[in-house]
Short mmCIF file of C-alpha atoms in Angstrom, two decimals:
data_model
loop_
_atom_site.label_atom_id
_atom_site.label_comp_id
_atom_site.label_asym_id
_atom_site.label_seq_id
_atom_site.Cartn_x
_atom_site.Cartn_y
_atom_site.Cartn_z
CA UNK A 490 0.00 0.00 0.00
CA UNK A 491 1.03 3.62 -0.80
CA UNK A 492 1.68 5.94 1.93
CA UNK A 493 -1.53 7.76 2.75
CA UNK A 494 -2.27 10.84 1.57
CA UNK A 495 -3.46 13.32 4.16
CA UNK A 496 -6.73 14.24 2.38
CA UNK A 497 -8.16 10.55 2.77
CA UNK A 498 -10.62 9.98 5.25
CA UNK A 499 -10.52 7.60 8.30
CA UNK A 500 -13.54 5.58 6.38
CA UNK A 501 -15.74 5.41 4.21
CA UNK A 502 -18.66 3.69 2.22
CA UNK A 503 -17.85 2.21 -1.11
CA UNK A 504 -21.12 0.74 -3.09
CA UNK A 505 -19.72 -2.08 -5.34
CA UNK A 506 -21.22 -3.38 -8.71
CA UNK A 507 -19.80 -6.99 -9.28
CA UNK A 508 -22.08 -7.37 -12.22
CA UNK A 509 -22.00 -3.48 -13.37
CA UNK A 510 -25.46 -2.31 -14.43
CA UNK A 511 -26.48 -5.45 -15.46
CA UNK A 512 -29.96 -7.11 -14.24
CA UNK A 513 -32.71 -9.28 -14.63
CA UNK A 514 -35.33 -7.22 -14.89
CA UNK A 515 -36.64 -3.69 -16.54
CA UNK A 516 -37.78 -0.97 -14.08
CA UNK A 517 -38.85 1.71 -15.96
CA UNK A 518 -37.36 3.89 -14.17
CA UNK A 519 -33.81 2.29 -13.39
CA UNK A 520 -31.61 4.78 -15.18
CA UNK A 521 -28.71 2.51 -13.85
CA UNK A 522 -29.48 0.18 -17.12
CA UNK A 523 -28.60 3.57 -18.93
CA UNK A 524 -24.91 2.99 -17.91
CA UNK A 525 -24.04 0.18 -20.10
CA UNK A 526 -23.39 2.81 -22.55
CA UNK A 527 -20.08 2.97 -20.53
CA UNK A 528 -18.94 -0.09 -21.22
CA UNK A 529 -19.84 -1.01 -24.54
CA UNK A 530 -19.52 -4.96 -26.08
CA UNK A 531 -18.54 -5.81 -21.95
CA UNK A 532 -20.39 -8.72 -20.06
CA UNK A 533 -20.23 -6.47 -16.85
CA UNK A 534 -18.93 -9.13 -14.90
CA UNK A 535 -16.50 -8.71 -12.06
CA UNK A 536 -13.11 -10.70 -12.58
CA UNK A 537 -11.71 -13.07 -9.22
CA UNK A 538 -8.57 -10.69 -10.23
CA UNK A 539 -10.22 -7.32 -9.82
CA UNK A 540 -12.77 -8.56 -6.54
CA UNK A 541 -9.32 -9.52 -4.70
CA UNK A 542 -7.86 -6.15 -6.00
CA UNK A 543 -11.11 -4.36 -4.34
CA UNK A 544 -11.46 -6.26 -0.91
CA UNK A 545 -8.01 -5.79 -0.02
CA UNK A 546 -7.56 -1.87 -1.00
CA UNK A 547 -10.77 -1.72 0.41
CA UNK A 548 -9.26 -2.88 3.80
CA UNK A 549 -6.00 -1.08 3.26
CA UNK A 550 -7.80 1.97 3.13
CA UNK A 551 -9.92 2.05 6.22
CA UNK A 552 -8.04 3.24 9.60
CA UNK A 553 -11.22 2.87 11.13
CA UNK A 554 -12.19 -0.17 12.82
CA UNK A 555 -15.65 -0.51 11.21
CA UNK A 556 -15.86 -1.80 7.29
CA UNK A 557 -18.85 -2.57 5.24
CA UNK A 558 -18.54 -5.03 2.17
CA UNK A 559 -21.47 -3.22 0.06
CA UNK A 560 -22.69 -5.34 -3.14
CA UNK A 561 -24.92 -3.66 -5.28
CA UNK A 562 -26.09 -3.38 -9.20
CA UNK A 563 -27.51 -4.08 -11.54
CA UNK A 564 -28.46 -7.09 -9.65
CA UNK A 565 -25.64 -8.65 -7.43
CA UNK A 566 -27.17 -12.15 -7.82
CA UNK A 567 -26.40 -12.52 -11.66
CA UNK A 568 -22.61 -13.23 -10.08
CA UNK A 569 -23.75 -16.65 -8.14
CA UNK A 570 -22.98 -17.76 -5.07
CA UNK A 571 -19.18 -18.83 -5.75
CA UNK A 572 -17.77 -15.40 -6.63
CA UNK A 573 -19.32 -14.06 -2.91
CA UNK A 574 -17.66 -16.52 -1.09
CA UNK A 575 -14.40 -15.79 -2.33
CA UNK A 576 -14.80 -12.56 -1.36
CA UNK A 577 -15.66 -13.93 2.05
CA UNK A 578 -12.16 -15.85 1.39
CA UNK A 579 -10.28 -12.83 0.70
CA UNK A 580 -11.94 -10.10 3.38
CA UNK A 581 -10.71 -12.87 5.98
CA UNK A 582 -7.25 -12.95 4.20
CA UNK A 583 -6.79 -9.18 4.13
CA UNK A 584 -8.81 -8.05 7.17
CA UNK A 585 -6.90 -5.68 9.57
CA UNK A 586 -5.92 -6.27 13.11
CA UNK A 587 -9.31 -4.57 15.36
CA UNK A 588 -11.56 -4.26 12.25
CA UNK A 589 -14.59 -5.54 11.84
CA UNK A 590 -16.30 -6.08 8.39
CA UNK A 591 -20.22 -5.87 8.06
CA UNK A 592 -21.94 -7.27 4.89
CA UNK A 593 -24.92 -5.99 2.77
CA UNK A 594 -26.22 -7.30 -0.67
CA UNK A 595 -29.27 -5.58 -2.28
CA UNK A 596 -31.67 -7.57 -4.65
CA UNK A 597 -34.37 -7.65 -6.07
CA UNK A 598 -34.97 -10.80 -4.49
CA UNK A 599 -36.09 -12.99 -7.52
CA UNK A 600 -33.05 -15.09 -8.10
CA UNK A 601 -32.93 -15.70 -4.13
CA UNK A 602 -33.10 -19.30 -3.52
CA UNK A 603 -31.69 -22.17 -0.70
CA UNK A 604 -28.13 -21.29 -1.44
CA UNK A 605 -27.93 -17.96 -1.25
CA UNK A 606 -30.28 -17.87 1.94
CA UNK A 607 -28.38 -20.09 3.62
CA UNK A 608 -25.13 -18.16 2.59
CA UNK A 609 -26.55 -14.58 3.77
CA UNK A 610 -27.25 -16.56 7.01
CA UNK A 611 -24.15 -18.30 7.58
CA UNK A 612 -22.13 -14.95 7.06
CA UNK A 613 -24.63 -12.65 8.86
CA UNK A 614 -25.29 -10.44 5.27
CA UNK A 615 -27.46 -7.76 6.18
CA UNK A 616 -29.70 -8.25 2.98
CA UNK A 617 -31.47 -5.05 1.04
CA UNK A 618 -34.86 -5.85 -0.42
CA UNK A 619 -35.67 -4.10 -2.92
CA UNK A 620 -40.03 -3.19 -3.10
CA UNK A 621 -42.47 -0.49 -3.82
CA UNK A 622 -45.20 -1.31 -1.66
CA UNK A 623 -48.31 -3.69 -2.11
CA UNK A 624 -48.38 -5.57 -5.70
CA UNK A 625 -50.44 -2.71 -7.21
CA UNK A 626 -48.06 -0.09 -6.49
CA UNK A 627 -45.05 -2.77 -6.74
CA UNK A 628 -45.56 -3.69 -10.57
CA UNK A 629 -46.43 -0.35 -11.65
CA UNK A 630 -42.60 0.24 -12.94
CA UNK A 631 -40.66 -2.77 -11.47
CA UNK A 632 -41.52 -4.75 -13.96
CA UNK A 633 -39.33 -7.25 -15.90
CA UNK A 634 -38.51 -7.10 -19.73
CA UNK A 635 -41.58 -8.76 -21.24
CA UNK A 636 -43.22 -5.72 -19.07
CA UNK A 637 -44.48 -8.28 -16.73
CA UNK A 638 -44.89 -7.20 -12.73
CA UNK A 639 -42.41 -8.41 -10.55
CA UNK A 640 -44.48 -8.77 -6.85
CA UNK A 641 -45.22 -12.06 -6.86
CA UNK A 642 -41.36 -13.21 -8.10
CA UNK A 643 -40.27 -10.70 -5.21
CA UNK A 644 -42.61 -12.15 -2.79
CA UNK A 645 -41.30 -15.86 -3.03
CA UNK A 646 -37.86 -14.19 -2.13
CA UNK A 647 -38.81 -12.80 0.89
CA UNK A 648 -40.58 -16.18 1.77
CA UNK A 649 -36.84 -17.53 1.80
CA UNK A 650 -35.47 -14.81 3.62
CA UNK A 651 -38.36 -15.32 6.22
CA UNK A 652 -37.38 -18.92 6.30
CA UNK A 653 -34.07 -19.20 6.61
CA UNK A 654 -34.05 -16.31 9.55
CA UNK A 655 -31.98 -13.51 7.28
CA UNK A 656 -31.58 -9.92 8.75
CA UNK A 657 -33.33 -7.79 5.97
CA UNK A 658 -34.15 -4.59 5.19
CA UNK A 659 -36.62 -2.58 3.05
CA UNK A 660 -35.87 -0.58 0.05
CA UNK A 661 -38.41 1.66 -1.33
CA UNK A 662 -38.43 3.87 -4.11
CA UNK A 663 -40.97 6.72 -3.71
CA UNK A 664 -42.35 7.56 -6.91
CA UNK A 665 -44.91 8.69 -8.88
CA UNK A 666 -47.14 5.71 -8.20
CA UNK A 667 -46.87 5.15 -4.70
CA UNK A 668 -46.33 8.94 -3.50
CA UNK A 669 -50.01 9.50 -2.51
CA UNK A 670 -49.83 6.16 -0.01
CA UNK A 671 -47.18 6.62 2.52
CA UNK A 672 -49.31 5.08 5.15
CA UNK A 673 -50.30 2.22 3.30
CA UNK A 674 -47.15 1.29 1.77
CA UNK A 675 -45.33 1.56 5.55
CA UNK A 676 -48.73 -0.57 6.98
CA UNK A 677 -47.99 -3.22 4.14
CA UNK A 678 -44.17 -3.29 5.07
CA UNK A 679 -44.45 -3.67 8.87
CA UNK A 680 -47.63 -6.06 8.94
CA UNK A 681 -47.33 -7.86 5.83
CA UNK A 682 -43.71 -8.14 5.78
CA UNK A 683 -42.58 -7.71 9.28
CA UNK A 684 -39.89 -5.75 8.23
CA UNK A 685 -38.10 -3.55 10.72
CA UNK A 686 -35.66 -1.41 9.30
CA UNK A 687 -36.89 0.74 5.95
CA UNK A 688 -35.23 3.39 3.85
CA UNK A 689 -37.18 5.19 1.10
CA UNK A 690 -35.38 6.89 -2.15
CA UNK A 691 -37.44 9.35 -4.01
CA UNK A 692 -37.06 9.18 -7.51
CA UNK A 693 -36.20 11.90 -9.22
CA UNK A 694 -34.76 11.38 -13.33
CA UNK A 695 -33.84 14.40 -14.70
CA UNK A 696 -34.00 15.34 -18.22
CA UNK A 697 -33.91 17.86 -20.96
CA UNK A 698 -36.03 19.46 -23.38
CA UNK A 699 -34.63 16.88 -25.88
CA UNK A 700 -34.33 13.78 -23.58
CA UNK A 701 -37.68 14.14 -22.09
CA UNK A 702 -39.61 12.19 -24.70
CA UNK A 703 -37.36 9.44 -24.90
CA UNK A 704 -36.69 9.27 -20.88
CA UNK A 705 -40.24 9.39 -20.29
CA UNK A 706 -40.35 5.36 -22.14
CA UNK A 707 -37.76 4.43 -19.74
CA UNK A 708 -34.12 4.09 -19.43
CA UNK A 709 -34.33 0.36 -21.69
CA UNK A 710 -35.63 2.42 -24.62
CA UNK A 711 -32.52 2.81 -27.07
CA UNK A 712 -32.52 5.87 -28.79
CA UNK A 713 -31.46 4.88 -31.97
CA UNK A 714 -32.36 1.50 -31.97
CA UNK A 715 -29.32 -0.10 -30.84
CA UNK A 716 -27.98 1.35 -27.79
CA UNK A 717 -29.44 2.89 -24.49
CA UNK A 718 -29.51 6.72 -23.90
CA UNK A 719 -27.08 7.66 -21.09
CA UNK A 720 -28.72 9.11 -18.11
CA UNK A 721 -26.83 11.96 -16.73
CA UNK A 722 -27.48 14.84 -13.88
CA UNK A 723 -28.22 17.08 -16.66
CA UNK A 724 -31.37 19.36 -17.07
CA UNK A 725 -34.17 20.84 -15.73
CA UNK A 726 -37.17 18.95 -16.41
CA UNK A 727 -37.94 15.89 -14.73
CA UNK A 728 -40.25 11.91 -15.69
CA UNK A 729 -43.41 11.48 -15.11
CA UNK A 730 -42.31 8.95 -13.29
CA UNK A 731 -40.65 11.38 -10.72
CA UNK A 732 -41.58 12.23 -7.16
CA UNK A 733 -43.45 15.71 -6.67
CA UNK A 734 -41.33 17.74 -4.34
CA UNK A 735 -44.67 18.37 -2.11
CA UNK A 736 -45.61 14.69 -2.53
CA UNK A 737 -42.14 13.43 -1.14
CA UNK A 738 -42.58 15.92 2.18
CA UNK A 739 -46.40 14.44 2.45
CA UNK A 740 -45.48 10.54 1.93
CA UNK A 741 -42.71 11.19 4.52
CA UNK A 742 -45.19 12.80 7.23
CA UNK A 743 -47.93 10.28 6.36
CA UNK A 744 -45.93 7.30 7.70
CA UNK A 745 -43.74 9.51 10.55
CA UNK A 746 -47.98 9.97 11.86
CA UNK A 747 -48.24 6.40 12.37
CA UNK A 748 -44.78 5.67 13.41
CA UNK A 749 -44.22 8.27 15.92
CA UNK A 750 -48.14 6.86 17.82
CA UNK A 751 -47.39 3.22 16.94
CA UNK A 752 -42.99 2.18 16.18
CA UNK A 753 -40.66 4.17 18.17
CA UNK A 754 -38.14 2.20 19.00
CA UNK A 755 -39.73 -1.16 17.35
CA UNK A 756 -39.80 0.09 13.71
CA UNK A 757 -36.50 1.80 11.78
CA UNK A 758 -36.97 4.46 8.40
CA UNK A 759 -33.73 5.32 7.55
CA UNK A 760 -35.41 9.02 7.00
CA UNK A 761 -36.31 9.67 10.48
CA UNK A 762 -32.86 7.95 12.48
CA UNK A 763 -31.01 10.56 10.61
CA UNK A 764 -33.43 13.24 11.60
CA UNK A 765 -32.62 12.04 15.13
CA UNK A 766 -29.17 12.25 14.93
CA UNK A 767 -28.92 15.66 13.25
CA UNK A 768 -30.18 16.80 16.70
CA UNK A 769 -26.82 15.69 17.88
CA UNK A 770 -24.47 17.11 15.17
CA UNK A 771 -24.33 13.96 13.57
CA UNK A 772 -24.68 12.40 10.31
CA UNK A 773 -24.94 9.66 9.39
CA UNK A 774 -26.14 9.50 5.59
CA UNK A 775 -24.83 11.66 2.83
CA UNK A 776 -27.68 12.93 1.32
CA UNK A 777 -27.88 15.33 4.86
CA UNK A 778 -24.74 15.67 5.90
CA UNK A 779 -22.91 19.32 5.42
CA UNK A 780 -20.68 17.48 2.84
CA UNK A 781 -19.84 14.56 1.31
CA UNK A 782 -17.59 13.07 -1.17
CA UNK A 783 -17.13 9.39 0.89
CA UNK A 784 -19.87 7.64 -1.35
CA UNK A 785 -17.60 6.52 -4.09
CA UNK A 786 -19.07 3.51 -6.44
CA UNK A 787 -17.05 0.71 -7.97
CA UNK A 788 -17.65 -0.33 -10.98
CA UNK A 789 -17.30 -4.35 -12.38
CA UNK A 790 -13.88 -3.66 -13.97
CA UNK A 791 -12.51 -1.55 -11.24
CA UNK A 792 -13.49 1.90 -12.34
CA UNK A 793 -13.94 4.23 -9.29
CA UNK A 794 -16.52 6.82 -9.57
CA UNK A 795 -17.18 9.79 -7.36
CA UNK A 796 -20.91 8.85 -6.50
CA UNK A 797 -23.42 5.81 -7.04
CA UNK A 798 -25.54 9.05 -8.91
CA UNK A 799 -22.27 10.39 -10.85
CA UNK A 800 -21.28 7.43 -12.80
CA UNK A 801 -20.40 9.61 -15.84
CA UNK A 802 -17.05 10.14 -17.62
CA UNK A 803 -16.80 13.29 -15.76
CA UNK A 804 -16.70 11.62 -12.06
CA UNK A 805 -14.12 8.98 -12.95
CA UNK A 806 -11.67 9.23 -10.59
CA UNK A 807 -9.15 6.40 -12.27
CA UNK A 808 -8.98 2.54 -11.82
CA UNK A 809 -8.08 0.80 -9.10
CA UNK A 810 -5.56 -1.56 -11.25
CA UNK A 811 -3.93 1.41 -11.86
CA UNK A 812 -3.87 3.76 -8.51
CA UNK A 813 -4.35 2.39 -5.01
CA UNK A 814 -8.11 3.38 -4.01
CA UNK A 815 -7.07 5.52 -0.97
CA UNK A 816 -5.24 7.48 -3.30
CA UNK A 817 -8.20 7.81 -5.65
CA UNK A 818 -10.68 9.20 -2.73
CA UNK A 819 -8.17 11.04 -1.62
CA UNK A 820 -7.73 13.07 -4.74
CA UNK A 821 -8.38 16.90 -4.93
CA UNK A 822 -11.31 16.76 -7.30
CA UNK A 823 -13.25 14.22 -5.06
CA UNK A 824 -12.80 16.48 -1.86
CA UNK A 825 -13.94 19.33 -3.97
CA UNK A 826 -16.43 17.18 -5.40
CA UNK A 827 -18.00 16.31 -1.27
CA UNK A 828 -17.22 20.23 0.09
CA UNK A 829 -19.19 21.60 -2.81
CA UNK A 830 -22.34 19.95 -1.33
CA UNK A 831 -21.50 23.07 1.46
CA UNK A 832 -20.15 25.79 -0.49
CA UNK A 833 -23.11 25.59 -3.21
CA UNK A 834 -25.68 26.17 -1.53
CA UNK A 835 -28.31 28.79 -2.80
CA UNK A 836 -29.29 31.71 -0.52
CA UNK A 837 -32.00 30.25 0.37
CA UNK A 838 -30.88 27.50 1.33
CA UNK A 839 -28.20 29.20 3.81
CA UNK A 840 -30.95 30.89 5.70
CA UNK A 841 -33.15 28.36 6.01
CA UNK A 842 -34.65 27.21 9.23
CA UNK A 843 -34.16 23.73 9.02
CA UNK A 844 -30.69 23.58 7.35
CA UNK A 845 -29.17 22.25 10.16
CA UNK A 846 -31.36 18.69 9.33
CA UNK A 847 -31.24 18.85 5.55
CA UNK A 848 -27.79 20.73 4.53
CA UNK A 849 -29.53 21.19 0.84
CA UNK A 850 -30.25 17.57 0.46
CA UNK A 851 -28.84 16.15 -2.47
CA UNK A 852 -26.46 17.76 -5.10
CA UNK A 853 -27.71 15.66 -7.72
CA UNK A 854 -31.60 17.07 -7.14
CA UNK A 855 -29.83 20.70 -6.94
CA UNK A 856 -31.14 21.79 -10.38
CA UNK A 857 -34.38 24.30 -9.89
CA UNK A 858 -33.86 27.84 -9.59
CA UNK A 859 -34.10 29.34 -5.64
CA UNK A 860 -37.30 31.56 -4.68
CA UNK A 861 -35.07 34.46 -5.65
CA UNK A 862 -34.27 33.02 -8.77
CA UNK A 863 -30.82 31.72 -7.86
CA UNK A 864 -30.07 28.60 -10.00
CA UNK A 865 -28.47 24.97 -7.83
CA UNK A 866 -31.50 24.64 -5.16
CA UNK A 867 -32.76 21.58 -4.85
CA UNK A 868 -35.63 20.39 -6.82
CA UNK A 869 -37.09 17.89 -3.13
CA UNK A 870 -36.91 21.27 -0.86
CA UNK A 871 -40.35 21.95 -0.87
CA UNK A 872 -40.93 18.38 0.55
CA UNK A 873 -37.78 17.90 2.94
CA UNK A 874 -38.57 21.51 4.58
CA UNK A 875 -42.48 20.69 4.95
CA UNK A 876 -41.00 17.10 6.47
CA UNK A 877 -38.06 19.05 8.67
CA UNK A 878 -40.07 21.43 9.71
CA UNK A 879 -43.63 19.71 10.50
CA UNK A 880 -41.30 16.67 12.63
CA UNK A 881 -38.98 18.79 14.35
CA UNK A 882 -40.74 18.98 17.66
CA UNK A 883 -41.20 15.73 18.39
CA UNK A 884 -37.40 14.83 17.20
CA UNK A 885 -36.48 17.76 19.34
CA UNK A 886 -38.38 15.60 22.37
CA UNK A 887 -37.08 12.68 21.72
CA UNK A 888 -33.42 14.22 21.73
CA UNK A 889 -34.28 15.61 24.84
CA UNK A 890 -34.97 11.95 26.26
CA UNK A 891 -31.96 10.52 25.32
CA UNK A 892 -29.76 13.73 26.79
CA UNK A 893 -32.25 12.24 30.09
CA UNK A 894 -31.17 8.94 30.07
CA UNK A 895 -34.74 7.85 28.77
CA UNK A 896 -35.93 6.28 25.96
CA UNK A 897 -37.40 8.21 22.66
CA UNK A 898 -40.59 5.96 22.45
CA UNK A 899 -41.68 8.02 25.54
CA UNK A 900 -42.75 10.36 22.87
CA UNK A 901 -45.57 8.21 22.18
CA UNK A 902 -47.23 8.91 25.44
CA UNK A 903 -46.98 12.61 24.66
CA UNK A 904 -48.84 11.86 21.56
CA UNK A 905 -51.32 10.12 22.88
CA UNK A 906 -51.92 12.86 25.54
CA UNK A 907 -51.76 15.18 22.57
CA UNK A 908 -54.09 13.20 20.33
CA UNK A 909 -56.72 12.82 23.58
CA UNK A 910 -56.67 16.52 23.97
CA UNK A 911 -57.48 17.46 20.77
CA UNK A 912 -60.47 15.38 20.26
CA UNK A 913 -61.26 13.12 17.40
CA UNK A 914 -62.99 15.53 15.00
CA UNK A 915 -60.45 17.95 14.90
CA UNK A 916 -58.15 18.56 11.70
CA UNK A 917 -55.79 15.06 11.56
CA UNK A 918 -51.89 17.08 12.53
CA UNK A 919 -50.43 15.82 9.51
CA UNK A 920 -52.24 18.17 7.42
CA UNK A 921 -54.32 16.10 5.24
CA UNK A 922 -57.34 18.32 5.96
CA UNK A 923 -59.26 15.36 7.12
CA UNK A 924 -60.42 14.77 11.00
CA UNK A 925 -58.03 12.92 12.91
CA UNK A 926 -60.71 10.10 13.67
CA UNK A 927 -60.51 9.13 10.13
CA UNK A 928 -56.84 10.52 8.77
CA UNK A 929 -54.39 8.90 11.83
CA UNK A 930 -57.25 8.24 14.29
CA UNK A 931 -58.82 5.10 15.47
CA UNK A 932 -61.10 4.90 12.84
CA UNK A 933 -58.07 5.46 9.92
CA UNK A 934 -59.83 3.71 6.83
CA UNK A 935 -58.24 0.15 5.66
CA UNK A 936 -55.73 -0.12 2.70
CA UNK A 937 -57.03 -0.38 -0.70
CA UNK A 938 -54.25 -2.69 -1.62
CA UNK A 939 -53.97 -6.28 -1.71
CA UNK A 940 -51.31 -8.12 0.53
CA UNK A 941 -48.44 -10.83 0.23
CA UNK A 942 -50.27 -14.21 -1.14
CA UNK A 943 -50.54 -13.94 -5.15
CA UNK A 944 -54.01 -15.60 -5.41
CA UNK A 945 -56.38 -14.06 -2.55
CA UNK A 946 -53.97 -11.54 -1.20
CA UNK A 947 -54.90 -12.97 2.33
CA UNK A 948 -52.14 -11.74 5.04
CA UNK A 949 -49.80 -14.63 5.92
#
C-alpha cells in the first residue's frame, strides 16, 4: 500500500457493482441500465482478479475499525454464489488487526433461492430488499422485460429470507405511483412483511427538453435502436415517473404519523434515524450531511466513480488496477467534489430554518432555480422543509430523552396525551385536511391494496 495521503478519510462507504449495471429485470425507471453505454460490447462481470484487488484496497484503506462489504447493481445475484464466497475468502485474508467487516447485498430478491439464503445466514449479510409497496403499487414500474410485474417473483424471495431467519431490510423507491400512499405502503411493510428497518429513495430522473420524450419510455428504450440513452445529472425537467417535491414531504409525514403513535423504537426508516441524529451534530447518511464526497461507487472492472448518482465520464476518478483506491478518494477533485455539497448552496438554502437537518439535500436534485431566482437549489426542498419542519418537535423531544437517560418511544405517550386533547374531529396534525378520527385516528380507513399471497392476497 502507498503511503496515505493526508486528504483521505478515516472511512468510508464504497457501493460495489460486481455485475455493473447489469440485471434481470426492466424498471422503468432504473436509469442505472442507462450505464451500459459505458462499457460497450462488456459482459459487466467482475473478474476473481479485480474482486481480490477491491477487498483488499478496500481494507487497506480504512483506519477505522468498522468496514462494510457493500454489493450492489444491476443485480448482485447474476454473479452466483461462488464469486461471494471468495470474497468472504479474501476479506478474511486481508482483514486488519481490530476491524470488523459488516456485509450488505441488495436484490431484487427474484433469483434468491436455498443457497444464497443459507449463505446470507451463515455470514450474517445484512440483505437489502428491494419493493415499492403492495403488488399494485409494486408492478407499476418494477416490472421485468416482457413488461411483466415483478411482486409475486419478489414475494417468493422474501418467503426464503423469512425462512431461513436472514436480517433484511426494506428498500423503497418513492415515486410517482406510490407517492399518494405513505401510510399504506409503511402498513404493508411492517404487517405484511414484518420488516423492521426501511429506507425510502425518491425518484427523481432528470431530463432535458430533448431527452424528455425518450426518458419518459424508460431508461431500456434505445434511442437509436441499438444502444441505451445515457442518463446523466443534466437538465431541468424531470419523468413522469418522478416524485413531486410536495408529494415526497407528504409521503414522509404520512408514515412519521403512524410511526411516531405506533414504532418508536420497534420500527427503523432510515429518514427519520437521521433526523434524530442531526439533533446531535451527527450524520450519518450523505444525502444530509454538510458534505460529502465518501460515497464513491465501484464499478465491475474496477473503475472508481465519485458517486453511485455520478457514474459519468466526468466523475471517474481512475482505476483501481492502476492507482491504489485511498489514493483515488483522496484526490483533490473528489474532496472538492463532497465540500461543494457546502459551499453551493443557494441563498435560500443558507438561511433556512431547518438547514441544520437537511444541509440542501442532495447535489444531484440541486437543479431548480431558488425563490429568488438563484439557480443549484434543490428540486425535493419543498418536501424535505415541509417534512423538517412539520417533525422537528417531536425529534427535538425525543433528543431531549436521550440527553435524560430515557428512551425516545416516551414520545408516544406525549402523543397520545396530545391526540386525547385534541379530540377526534379535529383537523388530523399531519395536514391532510381530514379529521383525525378518520386521517391517523382510530377509525383510519383500511388499505385499498392487496397483501403478500398472489391468489387471494390474504395476510400470511
Amino acid at each position: 500500500m502507498p503511503a496515505r495521503p493526508s486528504a483521505a478519510p478515516p472511512g468510508f462507504h464504497l457501493l460495489a457493482k460486481p455485475s455493473g449495471s447489469t440485471c434481470n429485470i426492466d424498471c422503468t425507471y432504473c436509469f442505472f441500465l442507462s450505464k451500459e453505454a459505458l462499457y460497450p460490447n462488456d459482459k459487466s462481470r467482475m473478474s476473481n482478479t479485480t474482486l481480490e484487488v477491491y477487498i483488499r484496497q478496500l481494507l487497506e484503506s480504512h483506519i477505522a475499525p468498522d468496514v462494510t462489504v457493500a454489493w450492489q447493481g444491476g443485480e448482485p445475484t447474476l454473479m452466483r454464489v461462488e464469486f461471494f464466497r471468495k470474497a468472504m475468502q479474501f476479506v478474511e485474508q486481508y482483514r486488519q488487526p481490530g476491524q470488523t467487516v459488516q456485509h450488505t447485498f441488495q436484490t431484487n430478491g427474484i433469483l434468491l433461492d436455498e443457497e444464497w439464503c443459507a449463505f446470507f445466514k451463515e455470514h450474517d449479510v445484512l440483505v437489502g430488499l428491494s419493493v415499492d409497496g403492495p403488488r399494485e403499487l409494486h408492478d407499476t414500474y418494477r416490472v421485468d422485460r416482457r413488461d411483466q410485474g415483478t411482486f409475486d417473483r419478489v414475494m417468493a424471495g422474501w418467503r426464503l429470507l423469512q425462512h431461513h431467519g436472514v436480517e433484511f431490510n426494506i428498500l423503497c423507491t418513492v415515486n410517482a405511483a406510490n407517492e399518494r400512499h405513505g401510510r399504506d405502503v409503511y402498513r404493508f411493510f411492517r404487517d405484511d412483511l414484518g420488516a423492521k428497518w426501511m429506507q425510502f429513495i425518491p425518484i427523481v430522473e432528470r431530463a432535458t427538453a430533448e431527452t424528455l420524450a425518450i426518458a419518459n419510455q424508460g431508461w431500456s428504450v434505445r434511442d437509436d435502436g441499438r444502444k441505451r440513452l445515457l442518463y446523466t445529472q443534466t437538465g431541468g425537467l424531470v419523468t413522469e415517473r418522478s416524485v413531486g417535491s410536495k408529494r415526497y414531504g407528504t409521503f414522509l409525514i404520512d408514515i412519521f404519523e403512524e410511526w411516531v403513535r405506533h414504532d418508536i423504537g420497534t420500527v427503523y426508516v432510515q429518514m427519520f434515524d437521521v433526523t434524530l441524529e442531526a439533533f446531535f451534530g451527527r450524520h450519518l447518511l450523505c444525502i444530509h450531511a454538510p458534505t460529502c464526497g465518501n460515497g464513491p461507487v465501484l464499478e465491475h472492472n474496477g473503475d472508481l466513480y465519485s458517486c453511485d448518482h455520478f457514474v459519468e465520464p466526468d466523475y471517474l476518478l481512475g482505476n483501481i488496477h492502476d492507482t491504489h483506491m485511498v489514493e483515488l478518494i483522496a484526490k483533490p477533485e473528489q474532496r472538492t467534489f463532497g465540500a461543494d455539497k457546502q459551499d453551493q448552496l443557494t441563498a435560500q438554502c443558507q438561511g433556512c430554518k431547518v438547514r441544520h437537518l437537511c444541509n440542501g439535500g442532495c447535489p444531484k436534485d440541486r437543479f431548480i432555480n431558488s425563490r429568488d431566482g438563484e439557480p443549484g437549489h434543490n428540486y425535493l426542498c419543498e418536501g424535505l422543509e415541509a417534512f423538517f419542519m412539520h417533525t422537528g418537535p417531536r425529534f427535538n423531544a425525543m433528543a431531549q430523552l436521550l440527553q435524560q437517560g430515557r428512551a425516545p418511544a416516551n414520545v408516544m405517550t406525549t402523543v397520545a396525551a396530545d391526540d386525547a386533547r385534541r379530540g377526534p374531529y379535529q383537523p388530523c396534525p399531519c395536514g391532510s385536511g381530514q379529521k383525525y378520527r378518520f386521517c391517523h385516528g382510530p377509525k383510519a380507513p383500511a388499505s385499498l391494496f392487496s397483501g403478500v399471497s398472489p391468489v387471494s392476497g390474504e395476510r400470511p
